[in-house]
Amino acid sequence: MANRFFKDPQAEKDATWDWTEWLDDGETITAATVTASGVTSGPVIVTSPLVVCRISGGTAGATGAATCRITSSAGQIDDRTMYFVIREQ
């Protein structure tokens, strides 16, 4: 599973999606959302080409996911998912 990270259920950690390689020269992120399952996502901060979201919660033994969807200044839309293996650390 690509983009897999280990996370303690009590940890609150910023997840960062870097869109540098995906955006064309001069293109910026104009909108971003993060949806989560099995973990909780907090506020989304966009500092193009980066999107940052605080991830918390989760149940030990489970896997959570957070998907970042962006819209660019050129009207392109894409998403990337991070997976969080929840375990006591």
PDB file of C-alpha atoms in Angstrom:
ATOM      1  CA  MET A   1       0.000   0.000   0.000  1.00  0.00           C
ATOM      2  CA  ALA A   2       1.616   3.267  -1.128  1.00  0.00           C
ATOM      3  CA  ASN A   3       1.569   6.316   1.126  1.00  0.00           C
ATOM      4  CA  ARG A   4       1.172   4.214   4.297  1.00  0.00           C
ATOM      5  CA  PHE A   5       2.060   5.636   7.693  1.00  0.00           C
ATOM      6  CA  PHE A   6       1.859   4.318  11.253  1.00  0.00           C
ATOM      7  CA  LYS A   7      -0.150   6.380  13.739  1.00  0.00           C
ATOM      8  CA  ASP A   8      -0.915   6.017  17.445  1.00  0.00           C
ATOM      9  CA  PRO A   9      -4.662   6.389  18.218  1.00  0.00           C
ATOM     10  CA  GLN A  10      -3.961   9.348  20.538  1.00  0.00           C
ATOM     11  CA  ALA A  11      -1.555  11.110  18.181  1.00  0.00           C
ATOM     12  CA  GLU A  12      -2.489  14.273  16.316  1.00  0.00           C
ATOM     13  CA  LYS A  13      -0.238  14.715  13.314  1.00  0.00           C
ATOM     14  CA  ASP A  14      -0.145  17.070  10.348  1.00  0.00           C
ATOM     15  CA  ALA A  15      -0.413  15.288   7.007  1.00  0.00           C
ATOM     16  CA  THR A  16       1.096  17.151   4.065  1.00  0.00           C
ATOM     17  CA  TRP A  17       0.302  16.597   0.412  1.00  0.00           C
ATOM     18  CA  ASP A  18       2.915  18.098  -1.905  1.00  0.00           C
ATOM     19  CA  TRP A  19       1.535  18.832  -5.376  1.00  0.00           C
ATOM     20  CA  THR A  20       4.765  20.394  -6.753  1.00  0.00           C
ATOM     21  CA  GLU A  21       5.385  17.732  -9.395  1.00  0.00           C
ATOM     22  CA  TRP A  22       1.735  17.587 -10.477  1.00  0.00           C
ATOM     23  CA  LEU A  23       1.131  21.316 -11.016  1.00  0.00           C
ATOM     24  CA  ASP A  24       2.272  22.952 -14.244  1.00  0.00           C
ATOM     25  CA  ASP A  25       4.581  25.996 -14.144  1.00  0.00           C
ATOM     26  CA  GLY A  26       2.687  28.993 -12.768  1.00  0.00           C
ATOM     27  CA  GLU A  27      -0.321  26.873 -11.753  1.00  0.00           C
ATOM     28  CA  THR A  28      -1.555  27.081  -8.154  1.00  0.00           C
ATOM     29  CA  ILE A  29      -4.066  25.309  -5.922  1.00  0.00           C
ATOM     30  CA  THR A  30      -7.296  27.293  -5.719  1.00  0.00           C
ATOM     31  CA  ALA A  31      -9.337  24.858  -3.589  1.00  0.00           C
ATOM     32  CA  ALA A  32      -8.647  21.793  -1.464  1.00  0.00           C
ATOM     33  CA  THR A  33     -10.695  19.428   0.664  1.00  0.00           C
ATOM     34  CA  VAL A  34      -9.705  16.466   2.821  1.00  0.00           C
ATOM     35  CA  THR A  35     -12.113  13.630   3.511  1.00  0.00           C
ATOM     36  CA  ALA A  36     -11.300  10.904   6.011  1.00  0.00           C
ATOM     37  CA  SER A  37     -12.488   7.472   7.054  1.00  0.00           C
ATOM     38  CA  GLY A  38     -11.234   5.639  10.124  1.00  0.00           C
ATOM     39  CA  VAL A  39      -9.430   8.812  11.284  1.00  0.00           C
ATOM     40  CA  THR A  40     -10.529  12.397  11.854  1.00  0.00           C
ATOM     41  CA  SER A  41      -9.419  15.280   9.643  1.00  0.00           C
ATOM     42  CA  GLY A  42      -9.089  18.827  10.942  1.00  0.00           C
ATOM     43  CA  PRO A  43      -8.883  22.181   9.176  1.00  0.00           C
ATOM     44  CA  VAL A  44      -7.249  22.284   5.741  1.00  0.00           C
ATOM     45  CA  ILE A  45      -4.479  24.804   5.106  1.00  0.00           C
ATOM     46  CA  VAL A  46      -3.404  25.536   1.531  1.00  0.00           C
ATOM     47  CA  THR A  47      -0.003  27.075   0.878  1.00  0.00           C
ATOM     48  CA  SER A  48       0.304  26.159  -2.785  1.00  0.00           C
ATOM     49  CA  PRO A  49       1.811  23.739  -3.756  1.00  0.00           C
ATOM     50  CA  LEU A  50       1.239  22.193  -0.290  1.00  0.00           C
ATOM     51  CA  VAL A  51      -1.967  21.156   1.460  1.00  0.00           C
ATOM     52  CA  VAL A  52      -1.779  20.418   5.201  1.00  0.00           C
ATOM     53  CA  CYS A  53      -4.433  18.819   7.402  1.00  0.00           C
ATOM     54  CA  ARG A  54      -4.275  17.662  11.040  1.00  0.00           C
ATOM     55  CA  ILE A  55      -5.116  13.945  11.356  1.00  0.00           C
ATOM     56  CA  SER A  56      -6.242  12.497  14.696  1.00  0.00           C
ATOM     57  CA  GLY A  57      -8.044   9.508  16.186  1.00  0.00           C
ATOM     58  CA  GLY A  58      -8.398   6.033  14.819  1.00  0.00           C
ATOM     59  CA  THR A  59      -8.845   2.614  16.393  1.00  0.00           C
ATOM     60  CA  ALA A  60      -5.841   0.418  17.173  1.00  0.00           C
ATOM     61  CA  GLY A  61      -5.666  -2.476  14.724  1.00  0.00           C
ATOM     62  CA  ALA A  62      -7.558  -0.617  11.994  1.00  0.00           C
ATOM     63  CA  THR A  63      -6.440   1.349   8.948  1.00  0.00           C
ATOM     64  CA  GLY A  64      -7.696   4.867   8.263  1.00  0.00           C
ATOM     65  CA  ALA A  65      -7.470   6.957   5.122  1.00  0.00           C
ATOM     66  CA  ALA A  66      -7.413  10.650   4.282  1.00  0.00           C
ATOM     67  CA  THR A  67      -7.940  11.849   0.721  1.00  0.00           C
ATOM     68  CA  CYS A  68      -6.924  15.309  -0.447  1.00  0.00           C
ATOM     69  CA  ARG A  69      -8.756  16.640  -3.512  1.00  0.00           C
ATOM     70  CA  ILE A  70      -7.527  19.810  -5.170  1.00  0.00           C
ATOM     71  CA  THR A  71      -8.656  22.127  -7.905  1.00  0.00           C
ATOM     72  CA  SER A  72      -5.957  24.110  -9.684  1.00  0.00           C
ATOM     73  CA  SER A  73      -5.949  27.576 -11.219  1.00  0.00           C
ATOM     74  CA  ALA A  74      -6.079  25.834 -14.623  1.00  0.00           C
ATOM     75  CA  GLY A  75      -9.250  23.964 -13.622  1.00  0.00           C
ATOM     76  CA  GLN A  76      -7.551  20.606 -13.182  1.00  0.00           C
ATOM     77  CA  ILE A  77      -8.839  18.324 -10.409  1.00  0.00           C
ATOM     78  CA  ASP A  78      -7.018  15.419  -8.783  1.00  0.00           C
ATOM     79  CA  ASP A  79      -6.818  13.575  -5.488  1.00  0.00           C
ATOM     80  CA  ARG A  80      -4.257  11.645  -3.453  1.00  0.00           C
ATOM     81  CA  THR A  81      -4.861   9.314  -0.513  1.00  0.00           C
ATOM     82  CA  MET A  82      -2.727   8.625   2.559  1.00  0.00           C
ATOM     83  CA  TYR A  83      -3.322   5.498   4.632  1.00  0.00           C
ATOM     84  CA  PHE A  84      -2.778   5.336   8.382  1.00  0.00           C
ATOM     85  CA  VAL A  85      -2.176   2.013  10.113  1.00  0.00           C
ATOM     86  CA  ILE A  86      -3.403   2.634  13.650  1.00  0.00           C
ATOM     87  CA  ARG A  87      -1.365   0.974  16.386  1.00  0.00           C
ATOM     88  CA  GLU A  88      -0.291   1.725  19.929  1.00  0.00           C
ATOM     89  CA  GLN A  89       3.281   3.024  19.905  1.00  0.00           C
TER      90      GLN A  89
END
